[in-house]
PDB file of C-alpha atoms and ligand atoms in Angstrom:
ATOM      1  CA  MET Y 282      19.050  -1.865 -10.393  1.00 48.00           C
ATOM      2  CA  LYS Y 283      17.938  -0.444  -7.059  1.00 60.00           C
ATOM      3  CA  SER Y 284      19.653   2.672  -5.812  1.00 60.00           C
ATOM      4  CA  GLU Y 285      22.055   2.101  -2.899  1.00 87.00           C
ATOM      5  CA  ARG Y 286      20.274   4.941  -1.164  1.00 92.00           C
ATOM      6  CA  THR Y 287      18.506   4.760   2.185  1.00 97.00           C
ATOM      7  CA  ALA Y 288      14.966   6.079   2.353  1.00 98.00           C
ATOM      8  CA  VAL Y 289      13.192   7.024   5.565  1.00 98.00           C
ATOM      9  CA  TYR Y 290       9.428   6.590   5.751  1.00 98.00           C
ATOM     10  CA  ALA Y 291       8.415   8.634   8.780  1.00 97.00           C
ATOM     11  CA  GLY Y 292       5.134   8.969  10.578  1.00 97.00           C
ATOM     12  CA  THR Y 293       3.206   8.342  13.752  1.00 97.00           C
ATOM     13  CA  PHE Y 294       1.944   4.873  12.746  1.00 98.00           C
ATOM     14  CA  ASP Y 295      -0.679   4.685  15.502  1.00 98.00           C
ATOM     15  CA  PRO Y 296      -1.137   1.944  14.367  1.00 98.00           C
ATOM     16  CA  ILE Y 297       0.440   0.827  11.094  1.00 98.00           C
ATOM     17  CA  THR Y 298      -2.192   0.014   8.451  1.00 98.00           C
ATOM     18  CA  ASN Y 299      -2.249  -1.827   5.134  1.00 97.00           C
ATOM     19  CA  GLY Y 300      -2.056   1.599   3.489  1.00 96.00           C
ATOM     20  CA  HIS Y 301       1.283   2.262   5.199  1.00 97.00           C
ATOM     21  CA  LEU Y 302       2.489  -1.265   4.349  1.00 98.00           C
ATOM     22  CA  ASP Y 303       1.618  -0.648   0.707  1.00 97.00           C
ATOM     23  CA  VAL Y 304       3.881   2.426   0.719  1.00 97.00           C
ATOM     24  CA  VAL Y 305       6.667   0.504   2.529  1.00 98.00           C
ATOM     25  CA  ALA Y 306       6.532  -2.271  -0.100  1.00 97.00           C
ATOM     26  CA  ARG Y 307       6.626   0.246  -2.975  1.00 97.00           C
ATOM     27  CA  ALA Y 308       9.580   2.063  -1.399  1.00 97.00           C
ATOM     28  CA  GLY Y 309      11.353  -1.282  -0.942  1.00 96.00           C
ATOM     29  CA  LYS Y 310      11.300  -1.786  -4.707  1.00 95.00           C
ATOM     30  CA  MET Y 311      12.986   1.574  -5.264  1.00 95.00           C
ATOM     31  CA  PHE Y 312      15.556   1.897  -2.483  1.00 96.00           C
ATOM     32  CA  HIS Y 313      18.248  -0.386  -1.169  1.00 95.00           C
ATOM     33  CA  THR Y 314      17.224   0.202   2.454  1.00 97.00           C
ATOM     34  CA  VAL Y 315      13.951   1.556   3.806  1.00 98.00           C
ATOM     35  CA  VAL Y 316      13.831   2.678   7.424  1.00 98.00           C
ATOM     36  CA  VAL Y 317      10.365   3.071   8.893  1.00 98.00           C
ATOM     37  CA  ALA Y 318      10.863   5.858  11.427  1.00 98.00           C
ATOM     38  CA  ILE Y 319       8.211   6.148  14.112  1.00 98.00           C
ATOM     39  CA  ALA Y 320       7.892   9.529  15.811  1.00 97.00           C
ATOM     40  CA  ALA Y 321       8.209   8.986  19.578  1.00 96.00           C
ATOM     41  CA  SER Y 322       6.704  12.288  20.598  1.00 84.00           C
ATOM     42  CA  THR Y 323       3.947  13.688  18.528  1.00 80.00           C
ATOM     43  CA  THR Y 324       1.235  16.280  18.965  1.00 85.00           C
ATOM     44  CA  LYS Y 325      -1.208  13.422  18.455  1.00 86.00           C
ATOM     45  CA  ASN Y 326      -2.759  11.716  21.444  1.00 92.00           C
ATOM     46  CA  THR Y 327      -1.672   8.194  20.563  1.00 96.00           C
ATOM     47  CA  LEU Y 328      -3.531   5.009  21.496  1.00 97.00           C
ATOM     48  CA  PHE Y 329      -0.318   2.971  21.403  1.00 97.00           C
ATOM     49  CA  SER Y 330       2.979   3.732  23.132  1.00 96.00           C
ATOM     50  CA  VAL Y 331       5.985   4.217  20.901  1.00 97.00           C
ATOM     51  CA  GLU Y 332       7.264   0.736  21.887  1.00 97.00           C
ATOM     52  CA  GLU Y 333       3.927  -0.795  20.866  1.00 98.00           C
ATOM     53  CA  ARG Y 334       3.875   1.126  17.580  1.00 98.00           C
ATOM     54  CA  VAL Y 335       7.419  -0.044  16.789  1.00 98.00           C
ATOM     55  CA  ASN Y 336       6.623  -3.681  17.676  1.00 98.00           C
ATOM     56  CA  LEU Y 337       3.402  -3.718  15.635  1.00 98.00           C
ATOM     57  CA  ALA Y 338       5.220  -2.228  12.633  1.00 98.00           C
ATOM     58  CA  ARG Y 339       8.175  -4.643  12.979  1.00 98.00           C
ATOM     59  CA  GLU Y 340       5.915  -7.699  13.073  1.00 98.00           C
ATOM     60  CA  ALA Y 341       3.840  -6.522  10.120  1.00 98.00           C
ATOM     61  CA  ILE Y 342       6.858  -5.544   8.012  1.00 98.00           C
ATOM     62  CA  SER Y 343       8.623  -8.861   8.645  1.00 96.00           C
ATOM     63  CA  ALA Y 344       6.119 -10.400   6.182  1.00 91.00           C
ATOM     64  CA  LEU Y 345       7.407  -8.145   3.356  1.00 95.00           C
ATOM     65  CA  GLU Y 346      10.311  -8.907   1.045  1.00 92.00           C
ATOM     66  CA  GLY Y 347      12.987  -6.249   1.131  1.00 91.00           C
ATOM     67  CA  ASN Y 348      15.614  -4.554   3.203  1.00 96.00           C
ATOM     68  CA  PHE Y 349      13.554  -2.896   5.915  1.00 98.00           C
ATOM     69  CA  ARG Y 350      14.068  -1.811   9.483  1.00 97.00           C
ATOM     70  CA  VAL Y 351      11.857  -0.064  12.005  1.00 98.00           C
ATOM     71  CA  GLU Y 352      13.145   2.492  14.519  1.00 98.00           C
ATOM     72  CA  SER Y 353      11.710   5.250  16.643  1.00 98.00           C
ATOM     73  CA  PHE Y 354      13.015   8.795  16.562  1.00 98.00           C
ATOM     74  CA  ASP Y 355      12.694  11.971  18.564  1.00 96.00           C
ATOM     75  CA  GLY Y 356      13.330  15.549  17.508  1.00 96.00           C
ATOM     76  CA  LEU Y 357      13.628  16.843  13.977  1.00 97.00           C
ATOM     77  CA  LEU Y 358      13.115  14.336  11.192  1.00 98.00           C
ATOM     78  CA  VAL Y 359      15.897  15.779   9.015  1.00 98.00           C
ATOM     79  CA  GLU Y 360      18.381  15.430  11.903  1.00 98.00           C
ATOM     80  CA  TYR Y 361      17.404  11.805  12.317  1.00 98.00           C
ATOM     81  CA  VAL Y 362      17.767  11.197   8.557  1.00 98.00           C
ATOM     82  CA  ARG Y 363      21.247  12.753   8.665  1.00 97.00           C
ATOM     83  CA  ASN Y 364      22.251  10.734  11.739  1.00 97.00           C
ATOM     84  CA  ILE Y 365      21.443   7.443  10.059  1.00 97.00           C
ATOM     85  CA  LYS Y 366      23.040   8.633   6.793  1.00 96.00           C
ATOM     86  CA  GLY Y 367      19.726   8.529   4.977  1.00 97.00           C
ATOM     87  CA  ASN Y 368      19.189  10.355   1.696  1.00 93.00           C
ATOM     88  CA  VAL Y 369      15.483  10.531   1.081  1.00 98.00           C
ATOM     89  CA  ILE Y 370      12.260  11.057   3.036  1.00 98.00           C
ATOM     90  CA  ILE Y 371       9.309   9.007   1.762  1.00 98.00           C
ATOM     91  CA  ARG Y 372       5.749  10.199   2.178  1.00 97.00           C
ATOM     92  CA  GLY Y 373       2.610   8.483   0.975  1.00 94.00           C
ATOM     93  CA  LEU Y 374       0.042  10.518  -0.943  1.00 92.00           C
ATOM     94  CA  ARG Y 375      -3.547   9.366  -0.864  1.00 88.00           C
ATOM     95  CA  ALA Y 376      -5.665  12.177  -2.192  1.00 84.00           C
ATOM     96  CA  VAL Y 377      -5.459  15.796  -3.267  1.00 83.00           C
ATOM     97  CA  SER Y 378      -6.362  16.738   0.307  1.00 82.00           C
ATOM     98  CA  ASP Y 379      -2.954  15.426   1.480  1.00 84.00           C
ATOM     99  CA  TYR Y 380      -1.136  17.807  -0.831  1.00 91.00           C
ATOM    100  CA  GLU Y 381      -1.148  21.027   1.158  1.00 93.00           C
ATOM    101  CA  TYR Y 382       0.122  19.465   4.402  1.00 94.00           C
ATOM    102  CA  GLU Y 383       2.676  17.331   2.576  1.00 95.00           C
ATOM    103  CA  ALA Y 384       3.964  20.234   0.463  1.00 95.00           C
ATOM    104  CA  GLN Y 385       4.375  22.375   3.579  1.00 96.00           C
ATOM    105  CA  MET Y 386       6.369  19.644   5.354  1.00 97.00           C
ATOM    106  CA  ALA Y 387       8.510  18.846   2.318  1.00 97.00           C
ATOM    107  CA  LEU Y 388       9.325  22.513   1.669  1.00 98.00           C
ATOM    108  CA  PHE Y 389      10.086  23.179   5.331  1.00 98.00           C
ATOM    109  CA  ASN Y 390      12.295  20.113   5.538  1.00 98.00           C
ATOM    110  CA  ARG Y 391      14.131  21.378   2.445  1.00 98.00           C
ATOM    111  CA  GLN Y 392      14.742  24.698   4.229  1.00 98.00           C
ATOM    112  CA  LEU Y 393      16.259  22.732   7.095  1.00 98.00           C
ATOM    113  CA  ALA Y 394      18.232  20.288   4.945  1.00 98.00           C
ATOM    114  CA  GLU Y 395      18.711  21.171   1.278  1.00 97.00           C
ATOM    115  CA  ASP Y 396      20.418  17.835   0.561  1.00 96.00           C
ATOM    116  CA  ILE Y 397      17.516  15.603   1.688  1.00 97.00           C
ATOM    117  CA  GLU Y 398      14.819  15.064  -0.943  1.00 97.00           C
ATOM    118  CA  THR Y 399      11.218  14.130  -0.191  1.00 98.00           C
ATOM    119  CA  VAL Y 400       9.775  11.485  -2.511  1.00 97.00           C
ATOM    120  CA  PHE Y 401       6.007  10.975  -2.698  1.00 96.00           C
ATOM    121  CA  LEU Y 402       4.518   7.590  -3.486  1.00 96.00           C
ATOM    122  CA  MET Y 403       0.867   7.076  -4.378  1.00 94.00           C
ATOM    123  CA  THR Y 404      -0.922   4.651  -2.080  1.00 92.00           C
ATOM    124  CA  ALA Y 405      -2.959   1.870  -3.758  1.00 94.00           C
ATOM    125  CA  ASP Y 406      -6.420   3.265  -4.446  1.00 93.00           C
ATOM    126  CA  LYS Y 407      -8.070   0.568  -2.308  1.00 94.00           C
ATOM    127  CA  TYR Y 408      -6.332   2.116   0.710  1.00 94.00           C
ATOM    128  CA  SER Y 409      -6.595   5.749  -0.332  1.00 92.00           C
ATOM    129  CA  PHE Y 410      -9.303   6.593   2.210  1.00 93.00           C
ATOM    130  CA  ILE Y 411      -7.679   4.986   5.280  1.00 94.00           C
ATOM    131  CA  THR Y 412      -6.282   6.925   8.202  1.00 95.00           C
ATOM    132  CA  SER Y 413      -5.147   5.469  11.504  1.00 96.00           C
ATOM    133  CA  SER Y 414      -7.798   7.587  13.283  1.00 96.00           C
ATOM    134  CA  ILE Y 415     -10.647   6.185  11.182  1.00 97.00           C
ATOM    135  CA  ILE Y 416      -9.390   2.631  11.759  1.00 97.00           C
ATOM    136  CA  LYS Y 417      -9.334   3.186  15.554  1.00 97.00           C
ATOM    137  CA  GLN Y 418     -12.777   4.761  15.500  1.00 97.00           C
ATOM    138  CA  VAL Y 419     -14.327   1.922  13.482  1.00 97.00           C
ATOM    139  CA  ALA Y 420     -12.593  -0.650  15.733  1.00 97.00           C
ATOM    140  CA  MET Y 421     -14.007   1.107  18.804  1.00 96.00           C
ATOM    141  CA  TYR Y 422     -17.527   0.611  17.447  1.00 96.00           C
ATOM    142  CA  HIS Y 423     -16.756  -2.985  16.381  1.00 94.00           C
ATOM    143  CA  GLY Y 424     -16.876  -2.359  12.624  1.00 95.00           C
ATOM    144  CA  ASP Y 425     -14.969  -4.710  10.322  1.00 95.00           C
ATOM    145  CA  ILE Y 426     -11.450  -3.375   9.748  1.00 96.00           C
ATOM    146  CA  SER Y 427      -9.896  -6.717   8.786  1.00 96.00           C
ATOM    147  CA  ARG Y 428      -9.211  -5.624   5.174  1.00 96.00           C
ATOM    148  CA  PHE Y 429      -7.356  -2.531   6.233  1.00 97.00           C
ATOM    149  CA  VAL Y 430      -4.866  -3.607   8.909  1.00 98.00           C
ATOM    150  CA  PRO Y 431      -2.332  -6.428   9.293  1.00 98.00           C
ATOM    151  CA  THR Y 432      -3.464  -9.348  11.486  1.00 98.00           C
ATOM    152  CA  ASN Y 433      -1.307  -8.380  14.474  1.00 98.00           C
ATOM    153  CA  VAL Y 434      -2.878  -4.892  14.543  1.00 98.00           C
ATOM    154  CA  LEU Y 435      -6.359  -6.392  14.167  1.00 98.00           C
ATOM    155  CA  LYS Y 436      -5.702  -8.661  17.129  1.00 97.00           C
ATOM    156  CA  LYS Y 437      -4.394  -5.792  19.268  1.00 97.00           C
ATOM    157  CA  LEU Y 438      -7.378  -3.584  18.448  1.00 97.00           C
ATOM    158  CA  ASN Y 439      -9.772  -6.472  19.165  1.00 95.00           C
ATOM    159  CA  ASP Y 440      -8.072  -6.887  22.571  1.00 96.00           C
ATOM    160  CA  ILE Y 441      -8.580  -3.201  23.339  1.00 96.00           C
ATOM    161  CA  TYR Y 442     -12.140  -3.093  21.994  1.00 94.00           C
ATOM    162  CA  PRO Y 443     -13.491  -6.641  22.563  1.00 87.00           C
ATOM    163  CA  GLN Y 444     -16.531  -7.725  20.551  1.00 74.00           C
ATOM    164  CA  LYS Y 445     -19.676  -7.791  22.689  1.00 68.00           C
TER     165      LYS Y 445
HETATM  166  N1  LIG W  28      -2.204   4.744   4.291  1.00 88.99           N
HETATM  167  C1  LIG W  28      -2.988   4.900   5.343  1.00 88.99           C
HETATM  168  N2  LIG W  28      -2.920   5.962   6.164  1.00 88.99           N
HETATM  169  C2  LIG W  28      -1.997   6.885   5.879  1.00 88.99           C
HETATM  170  C3  LIG W  28      -1.135   6.782   4.791  1.00 88.99           C
HETATM  171  C4  LIG W  28      -1.272   5.645   3.971  1.00 88.99           C
HETATM  172  N3  LIG W  28      -0.515   5.476   2.907  1.00 88.99           N
HETATM  173  N4  LIG W  28      -0.343   7.859   4.785  1.00 88.99           N
HETATM  174  C5  LIG W  28      -0.689   8.604   5.824  1.00 88.99           C
HETATM  175  N5  LIG W  28      -1.695   8.025   6.487  1.00 88.99           N
HETATM  176  C6  LIG W  28      -2.418   8.567   7.619  1.00 88.99           C
HETATM  177  C7  LIG W  28      -1.791   8.300   8.904  1.00 88.99           C
HETATM  178  O1  LIG W  28      -2.240   7.089   9.462  1.00 88.99           O
HETATM  179  C8  LIG W  28      -2.221   9.484   9.704  1.00 88.99           C
HETATM  180  O2  LIG W  28      -3.541   9.280  10.176  1.00 88.99           O
HETATM  181  P1  LIG W  28      -4.007   9.925  11.544  1.00 88.99           P
HETATM  182  O3  LIG W  28      -3.873  11.408  11.385  1.00 88.99           O
HETATM  183  O4  LIG W  28      -5.396   9.466  11.665  1.00 88.99           O
HETATM  184  O5  LIG W  28      -3.091   9.398  12.616  1.00 88.99           O
HETATM  185  C9  LIG W  28      -2.222  10.609   8.687  1.00 88.99           C
HETATM  186  O6  LIG W  28      -2.440   9.978   7.471  1.00 88.99           O
HETATM  187  C10 LIG W  28      -0.925  11.366   8.578  1.00 88.99           C
HETATM  188  O7  LIG W  28      -0.006  10.842   9.429  1.00 88.99           O
HETATM  189  P2  LIG W  28       1.471  10.387   9.141  1.00 88.99           P
HETATM  190  O8  LIG W  28       1.732  10.111   7.719  1.00 88.99           O
HETATM  191  O9  LIG W  28       1.814   9.324  10.125  1.00 88.99           O
HETATM  192  O10 LIG W  28       2.194  11.649   9.444  1.00 88.99           O
HETATM  193  P3  LIG W  28       2.093  12.408  10.749  1.00 88.99           P
HETATM  194  O11 LIG W  28       1.535  13.709  10.362  1.00 88.99           O
HETATM  195  O12 LIG W  28       1.409  11.673  11.832  1.00 88.99           O
HETATM  196  O13 LIG W  28       3.613  12.446  11.134  1.00 88.99           O
HETATM  197  C11 LIG W  28       5.849  13.302  11.020  1.00 88.99           C
HETATM  198  C12 LIG W  28       4.410  13.371  10.544  1.00 88.99           C
HETATM  199  C13 LIG W  28       6.046  12.483  12.258  1.00 88.99           C
HETATM  200  C14 LIG W  28       6.658  12.697   9.905  1.00 88.99           C
HETATM  201  C15 LIG W  28       6.235  14.789  11.235  1.00 88.99           C
HETATM  202  O14 LIG W  28       5.400  15.346  12.203  1.00 88.99           O
HETATM  203  C16 LIG W  28       7.665  14.939  11.671  1.00 88.99           C
HETATM  204  O15 LIG W  28       8.549  14.907  10.843  1.00 88.99           O
HETATM  205  N6  LIG W  28       7.891  15.118  12.998  1.00 88.99           N
HETATM  206  C17 LIG W  28       9.223  15.291  13.554  1.00 88.99           C
HETATM  207  C18 LIG W  28       9.468  16.765  13.917  1.00 88.99           C
HETATM  208  C19 LIG W  28       9.839  17.557  12.688  1.00 88.99           C
HETATM  209  O16 LIG W  28      10.841  17.325  12.042  1.00 88.99           O
HETATM  210  N7  LIG W  28       8.989  18.542  12.365  1.00 88.99           N
HETATM  211  C20 LIG W  28       9.187  19.407  11.240  1.00 88.99           C
HETATM  212  C21 LIG W  28       8.519  18.834   9.995  1.00 88.99           C
HETATM  213  S1  LIG W  28       8.559  20.039   8.685  1.00 88.99           S
END
């Protein structure tokens, strides 16, 4: 039986990819509710506004079976998790190279909120090399990204970087 707990999968999602969706689907099998929390302000120079990132994620996630919702948040992640009465932060792990950054965030978040656990889920290996930046770069040069992003994201990127 699935835990009644609420998990928060946080990130920039600029844009959401099939790698992210794979993690969302896995989390949906483990937790009663999964909230995809999109950071409104980030140090990253985003291609998409927070409203666009939320809409793209909502459309893509509506195709998945499970109890999901997509929201944006500002400020500290642990505060947001507390405000929505969440219990767990989900992070996807792709490769060993993710470990150092992820461990630092998880340990710092634990300093800020001892009661909120971070749970790491392994991304499917076929998506283990994807990042949103690589997807945007390949789209900019008209490479084929159709296997790596949901159709709504593909369409949006094709609108921004039209084929010649
Ligand atoms: N599949 C494909 N790509 C993945 C992925 C997966 N399973 N998991 C991560 N990525 C990619 C992302 O697309 C992103 O690529 P990019 O750098 O090219 O954009 C990269 O890996 C990591 O990004 P993401 O997982 O979205 O995390 P982030 O570092 O952008 O966001 C926050 C991290 C928003 C969760 C974090 O900064 C945060 O909590 N901010 C709020 C402020 C706060 O509380 N700070 C203290 C934290 S200790």
